[in-house]
PDB file of C-alpha atoms in Angstrom:
ATOM      1  CA  ASN R   1       8.481 -24.524 -47.868  1.00 69.00           C
ATOM      2  CA  ALA R   2       5.464 -24.323 -45.588  1.00 83.00           C
ATOM      3  CA  GLY R   3       7.471 -25.228 -42.458  1.00 95.00           C
ATOM      4  CA  VAL R   4       5.296 -26.663 -39.675  1.00 97.00           C
ATOM      5  CA  THR R   5       1.581 -26.739 -40.409  1.00 97.00           C
ATOM      6  CA  GLN R   6      -1.019 -27.277 -37.703  1.00 97.00           C
ATOM      7  CA  THR R   7      -4.724 -27.849 -38.158  1.00 97.00           C
ATOM      8  CA  PRO R   8      -7.236 -26.824 -37.022  1.00 97.00           C
ATOM      9  CA  LYS R   9      -6.462 -23.326 -35.710  1.00 97.00           C
ATOM     10  CA  PHE R  10      -9.455 -23.308 -33.374  1.00 97.00           C
ATOM     11  CA  GLN R  11     -11.542 -26.109 -31.915  1.00 97.00           C
ATOM     12  CA  VAL R  12     -14.316 -26.341 -29.349  1.00 97.00           C
ATOM     13  CA  LEU R  13     -15.075 -29.716 -27.818  1.00 97.00           C
ATOM     14  CA  LYS R  14     -17.506 -30.996 -25.267  1.00 98.00           C
ATOM     15  CA  THR R  15     -16.224 -32.947 -22.292  1.00 98.00           C
ATOM     16  CA  GLY R  16     -15.690 -36.567 -23.265  1.00 97.00           C
ATOM     17  CA  GLN R  17     -15.296 -35.980 -26.977  1.00 97.00           C
ATOM     18  CA  SER R  18     -12.167 -37.117 -28.784  1.00 96.00           C
ATOM     19  CA  MET R  19     -10.268 -35.428 -31.560  1.00 96.00           C
ATOM     20  CA  THR R  20      -6.951 -35.335 -33.362  1.00 98.00           C
ATOM     21  CA  LEU R  21      -4.751 -32.290 -33.792  1.00 98.00           C
ATOM     22  CA  GLN R  22      -2.757 -32.523 -36.982  1.00 98.00           C
ATOM     23  CA  CYS R  23       0.876 -31.509 -37.438  1.00 98.00           C
ATOM     24  CA  ALA R  24       2.927 -31.794 -40.597  1.00 98.00           C
ATOM     25  CA  GLN R  25       6.401 -30.524 -41.476  1.00 97.00           C
ATOM     26  CA  ASP R  26       8.118 -30.421 -44.845  1.00 96.00           C
ATOM     27  CA  MET R  27      11.692 -29.883 -43.641  1.00 95.00           C
ATOM     28  CA  ASN R  28      12.549 -33.584 -43.222  1.00 94.00           C
ATOM     29  CA  HIS R  29      13.100 -33.036 -39.494  1.00 95.00           C
ATOM     30  CA  GLU R  30      13.645 -36.129 -37.393  1.00 93.00           C
ATOM     31  CA  TYR R  31      12.502 -34.532 -34.141  1.00 94.00           C
ATOM     32  CA  MET R  32       8.886 -33.492 -33.626  1.00 96.00           C
ATOM     33  CA  SER R  33       7.106 -32.537 -30.442  1.00 96.00           C
ATOM     34  CA  TRP R  34       3.841 -31.317 -28.970  1.00 98.00           C
ATOM     35  CA  TYR R  35       3.605 -28.618 -26.332  1.00 97.00           C
ATOM     36  CA  ARG R  36       0.759 -26.994 -24.513  1.00 97.00           C
ATOM     37  CA  GLN R  37       0.846 -23.347 -23.467  1.00 96.00           C
ATOM     38  CA  ASP R  38      -1.245 -22.109 -20.582  1.00 94.00           C
ATOM     39  CA  PRO R  39      -1.484 -18.506 -19.346  1.00 86.00           C
ATOM     40  CA  GLY R  40       1.377 -17.483 -17.084  1.00 79.00           C
ATOM     41  CA  MET R  41       3.271 -20.707 -17.658  1.00 81.00           C
ATOM     42  CA  GLY R  42       6.034 -21.826 -19.929  1.00 84.00           C
ATOM     43  CA  LEU R  43       5.525 -24.393 -22.615  1.00 93.00           C
ATOM     44  CA  ARG R  44       5.076 -27.906 -21.291  1.00 94.00           C
ATOM     45  CA  LEU R  45       6.086 -30.902 -23.349  1.00 94.00           C
ATOM     46  CA  ILE R  46       3.357 -33.478 -23.965  1.00 96.00           C
ATOM     47  CA  HIS R  47       4.976 -36.041 -26.266  1.00 97.00           C
ATOM     48  CA  TYR R  48       7.890 -36.098 -28.639  1.00 95.00           C
ATOM     49  CA  SER R  49       9.371 -38.252 -31.391  1.00 95.00           C
ATOM     50  CA  VAL R  50      12.940 -38.626 -32.614  1.00 93.00           C
ATOM     51  CA  GLY R  51      11.963 -40.438 -35.810  1.00 93.00           C
ATOM     52  CA  ALA R  52       9.289 -42.466 -37.547  1.00 95.00           C
ATOM     53  CA  GLY R  53       8.025 -45.227 -35.285  1.00 95.00           C
ATOM     54  CA  ILE R  54       9.626 -43.723 -32.163  1.00 95.00           C
ATOM     55  CA  THR R  55       7.660 -41.717 -29.608  1.00 96.00           C
ATOM     56  CA  ASP R  56       8.117 -40.895 -25.955  1.00 95.00           C
ATOM     57  CA  GLN R  57       6.331 -39.076 -23.168  1.00 95.00           C
ATOM     58  CA  GLY R  58       7.100 -35.585 -22.042  1.00 93.00           C
ATOM     59  CA  GLU R  59       6.187 -33.773 -18.872  1.00 91.00           C
ATOM     60  CA  VAL R  60       2.379 -33.878 -19.211  1.00 95.00           C
ATOM     61  CA  PRO R  61       1.372 -36.909 -21.344  1.00 97.00           C
ATOM     62  CA  ASN R  62      -1.792 -38.015 -19.543  1.00 96.00           C
ATOM     63  CA  GLY R  63      -4.913 -37.854 -21.708  1.00 96.00           C
ATOM     64  CA  TYR R  64      -2.969 -37.635 -24.959  1.00 98.00           C
ATOM     65  CA  ASN R  65      -1.717 -40.166 -27.500  1.00 97.00           C
ATOM     66  CA  VAL R  66       0.671 -39.774 -30.411  1.00 98.00           C
ATOM     67  CA  SER R  67       1.992 -41.847 -33.266  1.00 97.00           C
ATOM     68  CA  ARG R  68       4.668 -41.235 -35.894  1.00 97.00           C
ATOM     69  CA  SER R  69       4.135 -43.364 -38.968  1.00 97.00           C
ATOM     70  CA  THR R  70       5.958 -40.983 -41.316  1.00 97.00           C
ATOM     71  CA  THR R  71       8.726 -38.409 -40.927  1.00 96.00           C
ATOM     72  CA  GLU R  72       6.350 -35.632 -41.954  1.00 97.00           C
ATOM     73  CA  ASP R  73       3.340 -36.176 -39.697  1.00 98.00           C
ATOM     74  CA  PHE R  74       2.906 -36.238 -35.928  1.00 98.00           C
ATOM     75  CA  PRO R  75      -0.770 -36.165 -34.874  1.00 98.00           C
ATOM     76  CA  LEU R  76      -1.861 -35.609 -31.283  1.00 98.00           C
ATOM     77  CA  ARG R  77      -4.984 -37.420 -30.116  1.00 98.00           C
ATOM     78  CA  LEU R  78      -7.135 -36.325 -27.218  1.00 97.00           C
ATOM     79  CA  LEU R  79      -8.805 -39.495 -26.018  1.00 92.00           C
ATOM     80  CA  SER R  80     -11.614 -38.063 -23.857  1.00 97.00           C
ATOM     81  CA  ALA R  81     -11.449 -34.297 -23.635  1.00 97.00           C
ATOM     82  CA  ALA R  82     -11.566 -32.625 -20.228  1.00 97.00           C
ATOM     83  CA  PRO R  83     -11.852 -28.911 -19.330  1.00 97.00           C
ATOM     84  CA  SER R  84      -8.271 -29.103 -17.975  1.00 96.00           C
ATOM     85  CA  GLN R  85      -7.118 -29.671 -21.550  1.00 97.00           C
ATOM     86  CA  THR R  86      -8.301 -26.226 -22.594  1.00 97.00           C
ATOM     87  CA  SER R  87      -5.072 -24.698 -23.847  1.00 97.00           C
ATOM     88  CA  VAL R  88      -3.106 -23.609 -26.872  1.00 97.00           C
ATOM     89  CA  TYR R  89      -1.232 -26.491 -28.476  1.00 98.00           C
ATOM     90  CA  PHE R  90       1.947 -26.104 -30.466  1.00 98.00           C
ATOM     91  CA  CYS R  91       3.772 -28.564 -32.639  1.00 98.00           C
ATOM     92  CA  ALA R  92       7.501 -28.058 -33.103  1.00 97.00           C
ATOM     93  CA  SER R  93      10.233 -29.781 -35.066  1.00 96.00           C
ATOM     94  CA  SER R  94      13.989 -29.642 -35.444  1.00 94.00           C
ATOM     95  CA  SER R  95      16.823 -31.272 -37.297  1.00 88.00           C
ATOM     96  CA  PRO R  96      19.894 -32.567 -35.453  1.00 81.00           C
ATOM     97  CA  PRO R  97      21.227 -31.552 -33.010  1.00 79.00           C
ATOM     98  CA  ILE R  98      17.848 -32.498 -31.610  1.00 77.00           C
ATOM     99  CA  GLY R  99      16.165 -29.789 -29.574  1.00 77.00           C
ATOM    100  CA  GLU R 100      18.242 -26.950 -30.964  1.00 85.00           C
ATOM    101  CA  LYS R 101      16.449 -24.304 -32.979  1.00 92.00           C
ATOM    102  CA  LEU R 102      12.880 -25.545 -32.875  1.00 95.00           C
ATOM    103  CA  PHE R 103      10.509 -24.559 -35.648  1.00 96.00           C
ATOM    104  CA  PHE R 104       6.958 -24.014 -34.395  1.00 97.00           C
ATOM    105  CA  GLY R 105       3.563 -24.235 -35.987  1.00 97.00           C
ATOM    106  CA  SER R 106       1.065 -21.422 -35.504  1.00 96.00           C
ATOM    107  CA  GLY R 107      -0.851 -23.278 -32.819  1.00 97.00           C
ATOM    108  CA  THR R 108      -4.290 -24.731 -32.149  1.00 97.00           C
ATOM    109  CA  GLN R 109      -6.510 -23.002 -29.614  1.00 97.00           C
ATOM    110  CA  LEU R 110      -8.633 -25.681 -27.956  1.00 97.00           C
ATOM    111  CA  SER R 111     -11.565 -25.071 -25.642  1.00 97.00           C
ATOM    112  CA  VAL R 112     -13.213 -27.941 -23.803  1.00 97.00           C
ATOM    113  CA  LEU R 113     -16.629 -27.141 -22.377  1.00 97.00           C
TER     114      LEU R 113
ATOM    115  CA  SER W   1       8.719 -28.574 -13.525  1.00 44.00           C
ATOM    116  CA  GLN W   2       9.763 -25.099 -14.547  1.00 48.00           C
ATOM    117  CA  GLN W   3      13.492 -24.624 -15.009  1.00 56.00           C
ATOM    118  CA  GLY W   4      13.720 -21.172 -16.453  1.00 67.00           C
ATOM    119  CA  GLU W   5      12.157 -18.114 -14.919  1.00 82.00           C
ATOM    120  CA  GLU W   6      12.121 -14.843 -16.801  1.00 87.00           C
ATOM    121  CA  ASP W   7      12.345 -11.473 -15.165  1.00 89.00           C
ATOM    122  CA  PRO W   8      10.569  -9.123 -15.446  1.00 93.00           C
ATOM    123  CA  GLN W   9       7.213 -10.653 -16.278  1.00 92.00           C
ATOM    124  CA  ALA W  10       6.344  -7.527 -18.245  1.00 95.00           C
ATOM    125  CA  LEU W  11       8.363  -4.616 -19.603  1.00 96.00           C
ATOM    126  CA  SER W  12       7.147  -1.453 -21.315  1.00 97.00           C
ATOM    127  CA  ILE W  13       9.661   0.921 -22.910  1.00 97.00           C
ATOM    128  CA  GLN W  14       9.800   3.696 -25.492  1.00 97.00           C
ATOM    129  CA  GLU W  15      10.772   2.952 -29.046  1.00 97.00           C
ATOM    130  CA  GLY W  16      14.497   3.389 -29.498  1.00 97.00           C
ATOM    131  CA  GLU W  17      15.379   2.379 -25.938  1.00 98.00           C
ATOM    132  CA  ASN W  18      17.155  -0.818 -25.025  1.00 98.00           C
ATOM    133  CA  ALA W  19      15.262  -3.731 -23.484  1.00 97.00           C
ATOM    134  CA  THR W  20      16.843  -6.215 -21.117  1.00 97.00           C
ATOM    135  CA  MET W  21      15.215  -9.356 -19.854  1.00 96.00           C
ATOM    136  CA  ASN W  22      16.652 -12.073 -17.688  1.00 97.00           C
ATOM    137  CA  CYS W  23      16.319 -15.821 -17.326  1.00 96.00           C
ATOM    138  CA  SER W  24      17.339 -17.880 -14.327  1.00 95.00           C
ATOM    139  CA  TYR W  25      17.522 -21.645 -14.204  1.00 94.00           C
ATOM    140  CA  LYS W  26      18.103 -24.299 -11.603  1.00 92.00           C
ATOM    141  CA  THR W  27      20.310 -27.094 -12.937  1.00 90.00           C
ATOM    142  CA  SER W  28      23.391 -27.388 -15.118  1.00 91.00           C
ATOM    143  CA  ILE W  29      22.643 -26.975 -18.790  1.00 91.00           C
ATOM    144  CA  ASN W  30      24.112 -27.790 -22.192  1.00 91.00           C
ATOM    145  CA  ASN W  31      22.675 -24.702 -23.841  1.00 93.00           C
ATOM    146  CA  LEU W  32      20.080 -21.978 -23.449  1.00 95.00           C
ATOM    147  CA  GLN W  33      17.848 -20.622 -26.185  1.00 96.00           C
ATOM    148  CA  TRP W  34      15.721 -17.517 -26.545  1.00 97.00           C
ATOM    149  CA  TYR W  35      12.489 -17.451 -28.530  1.00 97.00           C
ATOM    150  CA  ARG W  36      10.044 -14.706 -29.482  1.00 97.00           C
ATOM    151  CA  GLN W  37       6.269 -15.105 -29.693  1.00 96.00           C
ATOM    152  CA  ASN W  38       4.122 -12.487 -31.331  1.00 95.00           C
ATOM    153  CA  SER W  39       0.527 -12.375 -30.145  1.00 91.00           C
ATOM    154  CA  GLY W  40      -1.459 -15.343 -31.415  1.00 87.00           C
ATOM    155  CA  ARG W  41       1.496 -16.846 -33.261  1.00 91.00           C
ATOM    156  CA  GLY W  42       3.972 -19.648 -32.822  1.00 93.00           C
ATOM    157  CA  LEU W  43       7.395 -19.175 -31.291  1.00 96.00           C
ATOM    158  CA  VAL W  44      10.375 -18.125 -33.369  1.00 97.00           C
ATOM    159  CA  HIS W  45      13.943 -19.068 -32.487  1.00 97.00           C
ATOM    160  CA  LEU W  46      16.187 -16.070 -31.835  1.00 97.00           C
ATOM    161  CA  ILE W  47      19.521 -17.280 -30.545  1.00 97.00           C
ATOM    162  CA  LEU W  48      21.229 -20.209 -28.821  1.00 96.00           C
ATOM    163  CA  ILE W  49      24.156 -19.933 -26.416  1.00 97.00           C
ATOM    164  CA  ARG W  50      26.121 -22.949 -25.266  1.00 95.00           C
ATOM    165  CA  SER W  51      27.328 -23.560 -21.733  1.00 94.00           C
ATOM    166  CA  ASN W  52      30.945 -22.825 -22.700  1.00 96.00           C
ATOM    167  CA  GLU W  53      30.036 -19.453 -24.218  1.00 97.00           C
ATOM    168  CA  ARG W  54      29.640 -16.235 -22.263  1.00 98.00           C
ATOM    169  CA  GLU W  55      28.228 -13.847 -24.858  1.00 98.00           C
ATOM    170  CA  LYS W  56      26.671 -14.037 -28.280  1.00 98.00           C
ATOM    171  CA  HIS W  57      25.384 -11.446 -30.741  1.00 97.00           C
ATOM    172  CA  SER W  58      22.850 -11.576 -33.539  1.00 96.00           C
ATOM    173  CA  GLY W  59      21.918  -8.268 -35.145  1.00 97.00           C
ATOM    174  CA  ARG W  60      20.364  -6.093 -32.399  1.00 98.00           C
ATOM    175  CA  LEU W  61      20.323  -9.009 -29.972  1.00 98.00           C
ATOM    176  CA  ARG W  62      22.967  -9.664 -27.345  1.00 98.00           C
ATOM    177  CA  VAL W  63      22.770 -12.692 -25.087  1.00 98.00           C
ATOM    178  CA  THR W  64      24.959 -13.371 -22.092  1.00 98.00           C
ATOM    179  CA  LEU W  65      25.259 -16.507 -20.014  1.00 98.00           C
ATOM    180  CA  ASP W  66      26.621 -16.757 -16.483  1.00 97.00           C
ATOM    181  CA  THR W  67      26.749 -20.432 -15.548  1.00 96.00           C
ATOM    182  CA  SER W  68      28.024 -19.659 -12.041  1.00 96.00           C
ATOM    183  CA  LYS W  69      24.849 -17.671 -11.355  1.00 96.00           C
ATOM    184  CA  LYS W  70      22.684 -19.919 -13.532  1.00 96.00           C
ATOM    185  CA  SER W  71      21.338 -16.940 -15.399  1.00 96.00           C
ATOM    186  CA  SER W  72      21.137 -15.434 -18.860  1.00 97.00           C
ATOM    187  CA  SER W  73      20.139 -12.045 -20.179  1.00 97.00           C
ATOM    188  CA  LEU W  74      18.740 -10.952 -23.517  1.00 98.00           C
ATOM    189  CA  LEU W  75      19.395  -7.375 -24.608  1.00 98.00           C
ATOM    190  CA  ILE W  76      17.522  -5.865 -27.523  1.00 98.00           C
ATOM    191  CA  THR W  77      19.108  -2.611 -28.605  1.00 98.00           C
ATOM    192  CA  ALA W  78      17.345   0.292 -30.341  1.00 98.00           C
ATOM    193  CA  SER W  79      13.921  -1.273 -29.863  1.00 97.00           C
ATOM    194  CA  ARG W  80      11.244  -1.046 -32.538  1.00 97.00           C
ATOM    195  CA  ALA W  81       7.472  -1.434 -32.467  1.00 96.00           C
ATOM    196  CA  ALA W  82       7.906  -4.796 -34.192  1.00 96.00           C
ATOM    197  CA  ASP W  83       9.818  -6.061 -31.140  1.00 97.00           C
ATOM    198  CA  THR W  84       6.562  -6.047 -29.161  1.00 98.00           C
ATOM    199  CA  ALA W  85       6.154  -9.705 -28.241  1.00 97.00           C
ATOM    200  CA  SER W  86       6.687 -12.229 -25.491  1.00 96.00           C
ATOM    201  CA  TYR W  87      10.187 -13.605 -25.044  1.00 97.00           C
ATOM    202  CA  PHE W  88      10.920 -17.046 -23.651  1.00 96.00           C
ATOM    203  CA  CYS W  89      14.063 -18.803 -22.561  1.00 96.00           C
ATOM    204  CA  ALA W  90      14.446 -22.555 -22.875  1.00 95.00           C
ATOM    205  CA  THR W  91      17.170 -24.680 -21.345  1.00 93.00           C
ATOM    206  CA  ASP W  92      18.556 -28.008 -22.446  1.00 87.00           C
ATOM    207  CA  ALA W  93      19.756 -29.947 -19.442  1.00 78.00           C
ATOM    208  CA  GLY W  94      20.429 -33.045 -21.521  1.00 73.00           C
ATOM    209  CA  SER W  95      17.376 -34.904 -20.287  1.00 68.00           C
ATOM    210  CA  ASN W  96      15.916 -36.924 -23.158  1.00 68.00           C
ATOM    211  CA  TYR W  97      15.636 -34.074 -25.639  1.00 75.00           C
ATOM    212  CA  GLN W  98      13.327 -32.165 -23.328  1.00 84.00           C
ATOM    213  CA  LEU W  99      13.665 -28.400 -23.180  1.00 90.00           C
ATOM    214  CA  ILE W 100      12.448 -26.636 -20.065  1.00 89.00           C
ATOM    215  CA  TRP W 101      10.739 -23.323 -20.646  1.00 92.00           C
ATOM    216  CA  GLY W 102      10.272 -20.205 -18.611  1.00 91.00           C
ATOM    217  CA  ALA W 103       6.949 -18.348 -18.358  1.00 91.00           C
ATOM    218  CA  GLY W 104       8.148 -15.490 -20.549  1.00 94.00           C
ATOM    219  CA  THR W 105       8.621 -11.729 -20.487  1.00 95.00           C
ATOM    220  CA  LYS W 106       5.981  -9.646 -22.219  1.00 96.00           C
ATOM    221  CA  LEU W 107       7.680  -6.701 -23.941  1.00 97.00           C
ATOM    222  CA  ILE W 108       5.704  -3.686 -25.123  1.00 97.00           C
ATOM    223  CA  ILE W 109       7.390  -1.019 -27.232  1.00 97.00           C
ATOM    224  CA  LYS W 110       5.578   2.308 -27.073  1.00 96.00           C
ATOM    225  CA  PRO W 111       5.777   4.592 -30.129  1.00 91.00           C
TER     226      PRO W 111
END
């Protein structure tokens, strides 16, 4: 099993550009989530999903969109990149009980110039 | 909003010594988890302790939870170079599947 796979690993964008961060898991987990990690801060939840077709906002959802058309995939879309979105992004998933023992991808380091 | 706060922010010890790091939180919780993050990697789950538990062990890890003080500690015994990493606590306060994370303790094990 590959676990949680994130692509790309690194990305540089110009302000105003859009892009999609990909996340896929092969563990049949119902719960998937996106976090951002900034220096000196804990992980902050962007969006999460408890199953296909179900998504909800986390703590910092502005500027990001998600969709969950399949159990396996949970892409994160940056609509119009801003320098404040420079961060490391992590996708995580878990099986029930939801939120216990998260499995993380290796992260995407995003720089917005 | 940051629920968990780890202490110390950084810790440097000799290989073979024990490492203790602490996590404090603000509201009642259902459980508290500890994760490890090696440099440039994703987080790895270490251990989960529920609100009705006071102590839990996993290999060289010992976690305690004091709900009256709203705090938890993670003890790593007989540290190894491979334990060099950042350690994060995450609390589940039962709010819509959202974990709240601390800023982490950076642990360095010196050979």
